[in-house]
Tab-separated table of C-alpha atoms in Angstrom:
chain	number	residue	atom	x	y	z
A	286	MET	CA	273.331	-57.698	130.137
A	287	GLU	CA	270.504	-55.192	130.446
A	288	ASP	CA	269.863	-55.248	134.149
A	289	CYS	CA	273.491	-54.814	135.174
A	290	PHE	CA	274.170	-52.007	137.645
A	291	ILE	CA	277.945	-51.884	137.466
A	292	GLU	CA	279.501	-52.318	134.080
A	293	VAL	CA	283.212	-52.466	133.352
A	294	LYS	CA	284.263	-52.559	129.704
A	295	GLY	CA	287.675	-53.044	128.134
A	296	LEU	CA	289.603	-51.844	131.174
A	297	TRP	CA	293.369	-51.550	130.705
A	298	LYS	CA	295.927	-50.475	133.231
A	299	THR	CA	299.686	-50.622	132.978
A	300	PHE	CA	302.088	-49.771	135.778
A	301	HIS	CA	305.315	-48.154	134.718
A	302	ASN	CA	308.549	-48.181	136.602
A	303	LYS	CA	311.942	-47.105	135.378
A	304	LYS	CA	312.909	-50.409	133.846
A	305	GLU	CA	309.712	-51.848	132.447
A	306	SER	CA	305.996	-51.518	131.905
A	307	VAL	CA	303.839	-54.104	133.615
A	308	PRO	CA	300.288	-54.564	132.330
A	309	VAL	CA	298.043	-55.262	135.341
A	310	LEU	CA	294.609	-55.167	133.728
A	311	LYS	CA	294.284	-56.472	130.203
A	312	GLY	CA	290.901	-55.529	128.847
A	313	ILE	CA	288.619	-56.441	131.739
A	314	ASP	CA	284.879	-56.817	131.095
A	315	LEU	CA	282.570	-57.235	134.056
A	316	GLU	CA	278.854	-56.886	134.717
A	317	VAL	CA	277.399	-56.818	138.202
A	318	LYS	CA	273.653	-56.900	138.843
A	319	LYS	CA	271.958	-54.597	141.293
A	320	GLY	CA	271.834	-56.019	144.793
A	321	GLU	CA	274.138	-58.988	144.259
A	322	ILE	CA	277.369	-59.904	145.984
A	323	TYR	CA	279.909	-60.437	143.245
A	324	GLY	CA	283.164	-62.133	144.098
A	325	ILE	CA	286.487	-61.759	142.361
A	326	VAL	CA	288.995	-64.404	143.336
A	327	GLY	CA	292.628	-64.743	142.378
A	328	PHE	CA	296.121	-65.223	143.727
A	329	SER	CA	298.085	-62.216	144.925
A	330	GLY	CA	299.337	-60.093	142.063
A	331	ALA	CA	296.457	-61.075	139.798
A	332	GLY	CA	295.289	-57.452	139.587
A	333	LYS	CA	292.156	-57.740	141.774
A	334	SER	CA	292.966	-54.707	143.927
A	335	THR	CA	293.796	-52.594	140.897
A	336	LEU	CA	290.525	-53.584	139.250
A	337	VAL	CA	288.464	-52.627	142.270
A	338	ARG	CA	290.427	-49.344	142.607
A	339	CYS	CA	289.615	-48.476	139.020
A	340	ILE	CA	285.919	-48.681	139.861
A	341	ASN	CA	286.150	-45.664	142.191
A	342	ARG	CA	289.200	-44.342	140.348
A	343	LEU	CA	291.684	-44.541	143.177
A	344	GLU	CA	293.648	-45.813	140.198
A	345	GLU	CA	293.099	-44.162	136.843
A	346	PRO	CA	292.596	-46.756	134.103
A	347	ASP	CA	294.542	-46.211	130.871
A	348	ALA	CA	291.613	-47.245	128.717
A	349	GLY	CA	288.136	-48.601	129.121
A	350	MET	CA	284.890	-47.593	130.761
A	351	VAL	CA	283.298	-47.985	134.184
A	352	ARG	CA	279.617	-47.322	134.646
A	353	ILE	CA	277.662	-47.347	137.912
A	354	GLY	CA	273.906	-46.927	137.473
A	355	ASP	CA	273.553	-44.202	134.867
A	356	LYS	CA	276.887	-42.528	135.692
A	357	ILE	CA	279.923	-43.139	133.529
A	358	VAL	CA	282.499	-43.014	136.336
A	359	THR	CA	285.443	-42.853	133.958
A	360	SER	CA	284.270	-39.576	132.412
A	361	LEU	CA	283.492	-37.654	135.632
A	362	ASN	CA	285.537	-34.577	136.514
A	363	LYS	CA	287.191	-34.220	139.944
A	364	LYS	CA	284.162	-32.624	141.599
A	365	GLU	CA	281.647	-35.069	140.168
A	366	LEU	CA	283.983	-37.906	141.075
A	367	ASP	CA	284.144	-36.821	144.734
A	368	LEU	CA	280.344	-36.762	144.759
A	369	GLN	CA	280.157	-40.195	143.145
A	370	ARG	CA	282.763	-41.604	145.540
A	371	SER	CA	280.553	-40.802	148.522
A	372	LYS	CA	278.036	-43.184	146.927
A	373	ILE	CA	280.645	-45.951	146.786
A	374	GLY	CA	281.659	-47.369	150.146
A	375	MET	CA	284.976	-49.153	150.438
A	376	ILE	CA	286.480	-51.419	153.068
A	377	PHE	CA	290.074	-52.568	153.248
A	378	GLN	CA	292.246	-55.441	154.449
A	379	GLN	CA	294.111	-53.146	156.843
A	380	PHE	CA	290.860	-51.381	157.875
A	381	ASN	CA	292.482	-47.953	157.339
A	382	LEU	CA	290.728	-46.377	160.295
A	383	PHE	CA	292.102	-43.045	161.462
A	384	ASP	CA	293.971	-43.621	164.739
A	385	SER	CA	293.652	-39.985	165.753
A	386	MET	CA	289.864	-40.206	165.811
A	387	THR	CA	287.397	-42.102	167.976
A	388	VAL	CA	285.000	-44.613	166.476
A	389	TYR	CA	282.381	-41.850	166.401
A	390	GLU	CA	284.670	-39.420	164.598
A	391	ASN	CA	285.814	-42.071	162.141
A	392	ILE	CA	282.242	-42.745	161.092
A	393	ALA	CA	281.409	-39.040	161.167
A	394	TYR	CA	284.284	-38.248	158.799
A	395	PRO	CA	282.558	-39.106	155.502
A	396	LEU	CA	279.427	-37.307	156.731
A	397	ARG	CA	281.437	-34.187	157.532
A	398	VAL	CA	282.968	-34.396	154.079
A	399	LYS	CA	279.419	-34.229	152.741
A	400	LYS	CA	278.595	-31.376	155.151
A	401	TRP	CA	275.885	-33.161	157.115
A	402	LYS	CA	274.303	-31.297	160.041
A	403	LYS	CA	275.496	-32.174	163.517
A	404	GLU	CA	272.176	-33.639	164.710
A	405	ASP	CA	271.850	-35.711	161.549
A	406	ILE	CA	275.376	-37.046	161.969
A	407	HIS	CA	274.570	-37.979	165.537
A	408	ARG	CA	271.414	-39.825	164.604
A	409	ARG	CA	273.051	-41.575	161.638
A	410	ILE	CA	275.993	-42.794	163.702
A	411	ASP	CA	273.696	-44.280	166.317
A	412	GLU	CA	271.879	-46.179	163.553
A	413	LEU	CA	275.143	-47.396	162.045
A	414	LEU	CA	276.646	-48.479	165.346
A	415	ASP	CA	273.483	-50.461	166.074
A	416	LEU	CA	273.721	-52.056	162.647
A	417	VAL	CA	277.312	-53.223	163.161
A	418	GLY	CA	276.768	-54.048	166.833
A	419	LEU	CA	279.240	-51.613	168.369
A	420	ALA	CA	276.940	-49.156	170.141
A	421	ASP	CA	279.078	-49.385	173.286
A	422	LYS	CA	282.332	-48.517	171.469
A	423	LYS	CA	281.322	-45.064	170.290
A	424	ASP	CA	284.048	-43.193	172.173
A	425	ALA	CA	286.754	-45.838	171.889
A	426	TYR	CA	289.819	-45.287	169.723
A	427	PRO	CA	290.683	-47.808	166.994
A	428	GLY	CA	293.722	-48.734	169.107
A	429	GLN	CA	291.358	-50.258	171.677
A	430	LEU	CA	289.496	-52.477	169.219
A	431	SER	CA	290.085	-56.017	167.965
A	432	GLY	CA	290.519	-56.685	164.244
A	433	GLY	CA	286.905	-57.733	163.808
A	434	GLN	CA	285.645	-54.669	165.635
A	435	LYS	CA	287.867	-52.444	163.507
A	436	GLN	CA	286.419	-53.917	160.332
A	437	ARG	CA	282.912	-53.343	161.711
A	438	VAL	CA	283.790	-49.692	162.196
A	439	GLY	CA	285.218	-49.708	158.661
A	440	ILE	CA	281.916	-51.075	157.385
A	441	ALA	CA	279.905	-48.490	159.352
A	442	ARG	CA	282.113	-45.739	157.936
A	443	ALA	CA	281.718	-47.103	154.403
A	444	LEU	CA	277.932	-47.201	154.794
A	445	ALA	CA	277.592	-43.770	156.385
A	446	ASN	CA	276.637	-41.897	153.223
A	447	GLU	CA	274.055	-44.512	152.235
A	448	PRO	CA	276.026	-45.750	149.222
A	449	ASP	CA	274.637	-47.962	146.452
A	450	VAL	CA	277.858	-49.910	146.104
A	451	LEU	CA	280.296	-51.452	148.563
A	452	LEU	CA	283.790	-52.416	147.424
A	453	SER	CA	285.490	-54.899	149.700
A	454	ASP	CA	289.244	-55.227	149.186
A	455	GLU	CA	290.330	-58.393	151.020
A	456	ALA	CA	288.286	-57.146	153.976
A	457	THR	CA	288.537	-60.392	155.918
A	458	SER	CA	292.052	-61.458	154.971
A	459	ALA	CA	293.605	-60.086	158.166
A	460	LEU	CA	291.012	-61.717	160.415
A	461	ASP	CA	290.852	-65.114	162.085
A	462	PRO	CA	288.313	-67.634	160.704
A	463	GLN	CA	285.688	-67.016	163.372
A	464	THR	CA	285.831	-63.246	162.984
A	465	THR	CA	285.847	-63.657	159.210
A	466	VAL	CA	282.534	-65.496	159.397
A	467	SER	CA	280.985	-62.837	161.616
A	468	VAL	CA	282.132	-60.012	159.336
A	469	LEU	CA	280.874	-61.912	156.263
A	470	ASP	CA	277.546	-62.408	158.026
A	471	LEU	CA	277.404	-58.663	158.548
A	472	ILE	CA	278.165	-58.069	154.871
A	473	LYS	CA	275.403	-60.478	153.876
A	474	GLU	CA	273.047	-58.794	156.312
A	475	ILE	CA	273.617	-55.305	154.916
A	476	ASN	CA	273.299	-56.679	151.404
A	477	GLN	CA	269.855	-58.055	152.316
A	478	LYS	CA	268.698	-55.133	154.432
A	479	LEU	CA	269.939	-52.252	152.312
A	480	GLY	CA	269.941	-53.851	148.871
A	481	LEU	CA	273.574	-52.827	148.441
A	482	THR	CA	275.521	-54.061	145.436
A	483	ILE	CA	278.781	-55.522	146.690
A	484	ILE	CA	282.000	-56.386	144.900
A	485	LEU	CA	284.155	-58.550	147.103
A	486	ILE	CA	287.696	-59.446	146.211
A	487	THR	CA	289.568	-62.134	148.042
A	488	HIS	CA	292.131	-64.866	147.639
A	489	GLU	CA	290.101	-67.197	149.850
A	490	LEU	CA	287.662	-69.394	148.003
A	491	GLU	CA	285.713	-70.241	151.143
A	492	VAL	CA	284.863	-66.542	151.492
A	493	ILE	CA	283.388	-66.594	147.972
A	494	ARG	CA	281.467	-69.769	148.637
A	495	TYR	CA	280.042	-68.409	151.889
A	496	THR	CA	279.083	-64.965	150.631
A	497	CYS	CA	278.766	-64.508	146.891
A	498	SER	CA	276.175	-65.316	144.284
A	499	ARG	CA	278.457	-64.953	141.279
A	500	VAL	CA	282.194	-64.991	140.907
A	501	ALA	CA	284.955	-64.189	138.442
A	502	VAL	CA	288.358	-65.871	138.528
A	503	MET	CA	291.232	-63.523	137.893
A	504	GLU	CA	294.777	-64.294	136.835
A	505	ASN	CA	297.478	-62.120	135.295
A	506	GLY	CA	295.210	-59.156	134.659
A	507	GLU	CA	292.467	-61.149	132.961
A	508	LEU	CA	289.134	-62.572	134.052
A	509	LEU	CA	289.504	-66.197	132.989
A	510	GLU	CA	286.126	-67.453	134.016
A	511	LYS	CA	282.849	-65.941	135.165
A	512	GLY	CA	279.729	-67.630	136.432
A	513	SER	CA	277.590	-68.536	139.399
A	514	VAL	CA	279.488	-69.799	142.431
A	515	ARG	CA	277.877	-73.201	142.014
A	516	GLU	CA	279.026	-73.492	138.374
A	517	ILE	CA	282.586	-72.635	139.185
A	518	PHE	CA	282.740	-75.040	142.122
A	519	GLU	CA	281.110	-77.934	140.302
A	520	ASN	CA	282.657	-77.498	136.914
A	521	PRO	CA	285.684	-75.247	136.844
A	522	GLN	CA	286.921	-74.583	133.318
A	523	CYS	CA	290.219	-72.727	133.549
A	524	GLU	CA	293.407	-74.029	135.150
A	525	THR	CA	293.436	-71.294	137.813
A	526	ALA	CA	289.902	-72.125	138.930
A	527	LYS	CA	290.695	-75.855	138.981
A	528	ASN	CA	293.811	-75.118	140.964
A	529	PHE	CA	291.874	-73.015	143.463
A	530	ILE	CA	289.166	-75.637	143.874
A	531	SER	CA	291.632	-78.461	144.378
A	532	VAL	CA	293.534	-76.511	147.028
A	533	TYR	CA	290.225	-75.642	148.643
A	534	ASN	CA	289.119	-79.278	148.687
A	535	LYS	CA	292.455	-80.426	150.062
A	536	LEU	CA	292.208	-77.940	152.916
A	537	ARG	CA	288.625	-78.974	153.625
A	538	SER	CA	289.370	-82.689	153.652
A	539	SER	CA	292.259	-82.112	156.030
A	540	GLY	CA	289.789	-80.406	158.343
A	541	TRP	CA	291.442	-77.001	158.084
A	542	ASP	CA	288.220	-75.211	157.164
A	543	GLY	CA	285.900	-75.813	160.121
B	785	MET	CA	338.887	-20.899	189.012
B	786	SER	CA	341.156	-22.874	186.747
B	787	LEU	CA	341.759	-26.587	186.812
B	788	TYR	CA	345.459	-25.781	186.461
B	789	LYS	CA	345.497	-24.238	189.944
B	790	TYR	CA	342.725	-25.949	191.871
B	791	PRO	CA	341.660	-29.564	192.219
B	792	PHE	CA	338.732	-30.752	190.111
B	793	TRP	CA	336.362	-31.099	193.020
B	794	GLU	CA	336.847	-27.523	194.216
B	795	VAL	CA	336.362	-26.116	190.727
B	796	LEU	CA	333.219	-28.151	190.319
B	797	MET	CA	331.852	-26.976	193.696
B	798	HIS	CA	332.658	-23.411	192.786
B	799	SER	CA	330.679	-23.700	189.587
B	800	PHE	CA	327.587	-23.622	191.820
B	801	SER	CA	328.635	-20.398	193.551
B	802	LYS	CA	326.697	-17.186	193.409
B	803	GLU	CA	329.327	-15.185	191.481
B	804	VAL	CA	329.397	-17.786	188.705
B	805	TRP	CA	325.634	-17.878	188.378
B	806	GLU	CA	325.449	-14.086	188.331
B	807	GLN	CA	327.170	-14.375	184.942
B	808	VAL	CA	325.493	-17.533	183.755
B	809	ILE	CA	321.868	-16.523	184.393
B	810	PRO	CA	321.814	-13.450	182.107
B	811	ALA	CA	323.569	-15.544	179.469
B	812	LEU	CA	320.936	-18.216	179.946
B	813	GLY	CA	318.318	-15.532	179.317
B	814	GLU	CA	319.980	-14.622	176.018
B	815	THR	CA	320.246	-18.253	175.015
B	816	MET	CA	316.598	-18.897	175.814
B	817	TYR	CA	315.621	-15.837	173.798
B	818	MET	CA	317.500	-17.143	170.765
B	819	VAL	CA	316.264	-20.697	171.207
B	820	VAL	CA	312.612	-19.751	171.632
B	821	ILE	CA	312.456	-17.300	168.727
B	822	SER	CA	314.426	-19.595	166.413
B	823	SER	CA	312.335	-22.620	167.376
B	824	VAL	CA	309.114	-20.793	166.534
B	825	PHE	CA	310.446	-19.898	163.082
B	826	VAL	CA	311.924	-23.354	162.590
B	827	LEU	CA	308.572	-24.914	163.488
B	828	LEU	CA	306.654	-22.652	161.137
B	829	PHE	CA	308.941	-22.732	158.112
B	830	GLY	CA	310.072	-26.311	158.660
B	831	VAL	CA	306.510	-27.667	158.709
B	832	ILE	CA	305.569	-25.642	155.646
B	833	LEU	CA	308.698	-26.659	153.727
B	834	GLY	CA	308.396	-30.315	154.780
B	835	LEU	CA	304.733	-30.367	153.782
B	836	VAL	CA	305.411	-28.857	150.372
B	837	VAL	CA	308.142	-31.423	149.757
B	838	VAL	CA	305.798	-34.290	150.663
B	839	LEU	CA	302.787	-32.891	148.801
B	840	THR	CA	304.705	-32.288	145.581
B	841	GLY	CA	306.332	-35.723	145.705
B	842	LYS	CA	305.473	-38.464	143.236
B	843	GLU	CA	302.960	-40.080	145.593
B	844	GLY	CA	301.835	-36.751	147.063
B	845	LEU	CA	298.495	-35.000	146.845
B	846	PHE	CA	299.793	-32.369	144.409
B	847	PRO	CA	302.562	-34.085	142.458
B	848	CYS	CA	304.921	-31.544	140.909
B	849	ALA	CA	308.277	-33.068	140.067
B	850	PRO	CA	310.206	-29.838	139.225
B	851	LEU	CA	309.250	-28.047	142.467
B	852	HIS	CA	309.916	-31.209	144.454
B	853	ALA	CA	313.363	-31.565	142.895
B	854	VAL	CA	314.316	-27.900	143.336
B	855	LEU	CA	313.232	-27.795	146.995
B	856	GLY	CA	315.040	-31.066	147.659
B	857	ALA	CA	318.219	-29.688	146.110
B	858	ILE	CA	318.045	-26.440	148.121
B	859	ILE	CA	317.492	-28.362	151.354
B	860	ASN	CA	320.404	-30.652	150.537
B	861	CYS	CA	322.682	-27.665	149.846
B	862	PHE	CA	321.994	-26.132	153.258
B	863	ARG	CA	322.204	-29.526	154.931
B	864	SER	CA	325.615	-30.252	153.485
B	865	LEU	CA	327.160	-27.208	155.163
B	866	PRO	CA	328.463	-27.618	158.713
B	867	GLN	CA	326.842	-25.257	161.192
B	868	VAL	CA	330.003	-23.167	161.564
B	869	ILE	CA	330.064	-22.455	157.856
B	870	ILE	CA	326.359	-21.569	157.753
B	871	ILE	CA	326.946	-19.064	160.555
B	872	ILE	CA	329.776	-17.429	158.624
B	873	VAL	CA	327.810	-17.439	155.378
B	874	MET	CA	324.743	-15.955	157.016
B	875	LEU	CA	326.610	-13.054	158.676
B	876	PRO	CA	326.299	-10.778	155.600
B	877	VAL	CA	322.660	-11.795	155.214
B	878	ALA	CA	322.033	-10.785	158.809
B	879	ARG	CA	323.755	-7.450	158.165
B	880	LEU	CA	321.536	-6.931	155.149
B	881	LEU	CA	318.341	-7.776	157.008
B	882	LEU	CA	319.044	-6.365	160.477
B	883	GLY	CA	321.844	-3.876	159.869
B	884	GLN	CA	324.244	-5.783	162.101
B	885	SER	CA	326.038	-9.079	161.897
B	886	TYR	CA	326.513	-9.731	165.614
B	887	GLY	CA	324.217	-10.206	168.596
B	888	SER	CA	321.290	-12.509	169.298
B	889	ASN	CA	319.078	-11.447	166.409
B	890	ALA	CA	321.800	-11.976	163.829
B	891	CYS	CA	322.348	-15.406	165.333
B	892	ILE	CA	318.676	-16.215	164.936
B	893	ILE	CA	319.022	-15.734	161.170
B	894	SER	CA	321.805	-18.330	161.005
B	895	LEU	CA	319.884	-20.676	163.274
B	896	ILE	CA	316.862	-20.499	160.983
B	897	ALA	CA	318.971	-21.014	157.867
B	898	SER	CA	320.588	-24.081	159.361
B	899	CYS	CA	317.698	-25.672	161.247
B	900	VAL	CA	314.721	-25.109	158.923
B	901	PRO	CA	316.078	-27.451	156.209
B	902	MET	CA	317.009	-29.996	158.865
B	903	PHE	CA	313.556	-29.883	160.480
B	904	ALA	CA	311.869	-29.924	157.045
B	905	ARG	CA	313.519	-33.301	156.398
B	906	LEU	CA	312.339	-34.573	159.790
B	907	VAL	CA	308.789	-33.371	159.019
B	908	GLU	CA	309.021	-35.077	155.650
B	909	SER	CA	309.969	-38.415	157.139
B	910	SER	CA	307.279	-38.107	159.824
B	911	LEU	CA	304.592	-37.380	157.241
B	912	LEU	CA	305.724	-40.263	155.052
B	913	GLU	CA	305.157	-42.635	157.971
B	914	ILE	CA	301.398	-42.414	157.462
B	915	GLY	CA	299.993	-45.529	155.845
B	916	LYS	CA	299.134	-45.025	152.193
B	917	GLY	CA	295.894	-46.852	152.876
B	918	LYS	CA	294.578	-44.159	155.203
B	919	ILE	CA	294.952	-41.512	152.522
B	920	GLU	CA	293.398	-43.878	150.027
B	921	ALA	CA	290.450	-44.429	152.376
B	922	ALA	CA	289.997	-40.679	152.765
B	923	LYS	CA	290.074	-40.236	148.986
B	924	ALA	CA	287.578	-43.049	148.534
B	925	MET	CA	285.188	-41.094	150.779
B	926	GLY	CA	285.357	-38.101	148.469
B	927	SER	CA	287.623	-35.887	150.634
B	928	SER	CA	289.192	-32.739	149.254
B	929	ASN	CA	292.981	-32.592	149.369
B	930	ALA	CA	292.893	-29.836	151.995
B	931	ARG	CA	290.788	-32.015	154.256
B	932	ILE	CA	293.144	-34.954	153.802
B	933	LEU	CA	296.063	-32.718	154.731
B	934	PHE	CA	294.616	-31.020	157.804
B	935	GLN	CA	292.288	-33.689	159.166
B	936	ILE	CA	294.174	-36.853	158.293
B	937	MET	CA	297.883	-36.356	157.545
B	938	LEU	CA	298.774	-33.854	160.266
B	939	PRO	CA	296.697	-35.309	163.141
B	940	GLU	CA	297.672	-38.907	162.318
B	941	THR	CA	301.386	-38.103	162.364
B	942	LEU	CA	301.246	-35.610	165.258
B	943	PRO	CA	303.125	-37.766	167.808
B	944	SER	CA	305.951	-38.303	165.342
B	945	LEU	CA	305.969	-34.604	164.383
B	946	ILE	CA	306.318	-33.699	168.064
B	947	ARG	CA	309.282	-36.039	168.448
B	948	SER	CA	310.868	-34.496	165.358
B	949	PHE	CA	310.335	-31.006	166.716
B	950	THR	CA	311.908	-32.026	170.021
B	951	ASN	CA	314.981	-33.183	168.134
B	952	ALA	CA	315.027	-29.926	166.204
B	953	ILE	CA	314.951	-27.848	169.415
B	954	VAL	CA	317.857	-29.819	170.850
B	955	ILE	CA	319.855	-29.104	167.716
B	956	VAL	CA	318.868	-25.421	167.891
B	957	ILE	CA	320.181	-25.303	171.471
B	958	SER	CA	323.505	-26.845	170.560
B	959	MET	CA	323.848	-24.510	167.614
B	960	THR	CA	323.043	-21.492	169.787
B	961	ALA	CA	325.999	-22.436	171.942
B	962	LEU	CA	328.174	-22.619	168.845
B	963	ALA	CA	326.942	-19.249	167.581
B	964	GLY	CA	328.015	-17.832	170.941
B	965	SER	CA	331.593	-17.902	169.740
B	966	PHE	CA	330.601	-15.705	166.776
B	967	GLY	CA	329.319	-12.798	168.820
B	968	ALA	CA	325.851	-14.117	169.514
B	969	GLY	CA	326.200	-13.985	173.281
B	970	GLY	CA	324.507	-16.446	175.603
B	971	ILE	CA	325.805	-19.646	177.138
B	972	GLY	CA	328.140	-20.412	174.250
B	973	TYR	CA	329.818	-17.034	174.588
B	974	ILE	CA	330.472	-17.630	178.298
B	975	ALA	CA	331.906	-21.058	177.608
B	976	VAL	CA	334.270	-19.811	174.921
B	977	THR	CA	335.336	-16.494	176.439
B	978	PHE	CA	335.704	-17.518	180.054
B	979	GLY	CA	335.958	-21.272	179.949
B	980	TYR	CA	338.314	-21.559	177.001
B	981	THR	CA	340.213	-18.281	176.691
B	982	ARG	CA	340.539	-17.397	180.385
B	983	TYR	CA	340.697	-20.867	181.913
B	984	GLN	CA	337.722	-20.102	184.186
B	985	HIS	CA	336.714	-23.701	184.365
B	986	ASP	CA	334.110	-23.145	187.049
B	987	LEU	CA	332.166	-21.072	184.527
B	988	LEU	CA	332.715	-23.749	181.896
B	989	PHE	CA	331.271	-26.376	184.227
B	990	ALA	CA	328.283	-24.143	184.945
B	991	THR	CA	327.542	-23.796	181.228
B	992	ILE	CA	327.772	-27.557	180.807
B	993	ILE	CA	325.350	-28.105	183.675
B	994	VAL	CA	322.924	-25.556	182.270
B	995	LEU	CA	323.026	-27.034	178.752
B	996	ILE	CA	322.495	-30.567	180.030
B	997	LEU	CA	319.547	-29.415	182.121
B	998	ILE	CA	317.861	-27.523	179.295
B	999	VAL	CA	318.252	-30.355	176.820
B	1000	GLN	CA	316.977	-32.893	179.353
B	1001	LEU	CA	313.983	-30.701	180.065
B	1002	VAL	CA	313.152	-30.229	176.379
B	1003	GLN	CA	313.526	-33.936	175.652
B	1004	LEU	CA	311.432	-34.855	178.688
B	1005	CYS	CA	308.618	-32.492	177.709
B	1006	GLY	CA	308.651	-33.575	174.069
B	1007	ASP	CA	308.605	-37.272	174.955
B	1008	ALA	CA	305.866	-36.782	177.536
B	1009	PHE	CA	303.698	-34.807	175.136
B	1010	SER	CA	304.090	-37.311	172.316
B	1011	LYS	CA	303.476	-40.230	174.697
B	1012	MET	CA	300.396	-38.534	176.111
B	1013	ILE	CA	298.832	-38.418	172.640
B	1014	LEU	CA	299.801	-42.010	171.845
B	1015	LYS	CA	298.308	-43.124	175.188
B	1016	LYS	CA	295.104	-41.240	174.508
B	1017	ARG	CA	294.845	-43.010	171.166
B	1018	HIS	CA	295.742	-46.345	172.835
B	1019	LEU	CA	298.620	-46.891	170.460
B	1020	ILE	CA	301.049	-47.715	173.279
């Protein structure tokens, strides 16, 4: 694909422990277009988190290539990688806010890493807090916030350095359905407003359906099926996708998904 | 006053008398001197040692298996020796370093040798409490390792580090009392020489009261300080 912004090619990763070697990624290929929200869905242990961590090299892949824009991420040295990482925002299931810092300081952290000036930090944080709707929580500590508010701070922090890419690692999985919807709305909003390319991994199909344009189904370290969300929902090919869809439909018909 | 001659109550009352405290207060001064100086060194070296152990660990910021293993083994060696034995072993070291193997300063050497490895382990377990995700988040934002260490790991685990340090001070105090019987002076010396050898149980009671009070005070301050930070962060 010519117009793809993030390209993953032949990615392999094996985890070793004393007894055995467990392959977690088995030759993953993935293309994500600029400005789209790309979903990766799979059961726990499928390798989704590892895949997304290979994109900003929180995990080092054993083989394969990751490209973002014109940068080959997998061949950057430590210094270049740190620079590149500030252009890749990431949000997490457990939010991973720093409890010792206020909301302001949490969002200021990535800016301080990049040595922004004090006034610029101040201005940027006001913008970001407006964007995520937490202007009144500037001096609160994460301990005072609800789950949804924490994830909003996480999003503000991830966006601070004006990244091109946002990686979302089960960002709504610890939230209740209502909060999930509001956080997904925020993700859609920043995708529209800022033209951010977003990779969203989740085990919840309704999250994919609500947010993404395209999706890949992952199982056992492989991407079994890729396509538009509509294609996968209407005509799932692989067993895992069929399984997911049938569970999803069962839950919906029992009224579980409002 | 001995319990063999006087009833318990009278001995206890006498332990509050002026003549008893005239002996206990200078000893308290010596004890405090040893405790404060040792605690400062224990804090400094213990934090450094604990940090190096964590940083060189498999999941650490600077993994280095050989250094990690060697430091771990050294810590374990010191930790396996009872305090009495460490004191005896460190006497020649004190003579080498200070020219004498008795007195408060010699005792401080043994206290450091015994308590630094202990506190290093406490620092290690405090630092390991930090969620892996927080460090991952900091890395994902392009942080240098130094920044992760000083702006994330240490501040995030500060309340737990304070509790660990409080524990370490309490152990330093109890060990100071023990070292008193090896010529270190202080409260322990009073307890052994007068309380044990000369049956002056009023003095013994006074030393007990003093030790309980100091330990309570240290524990109270440590808990309050750690709680204050947790409250500020709204974590309790």
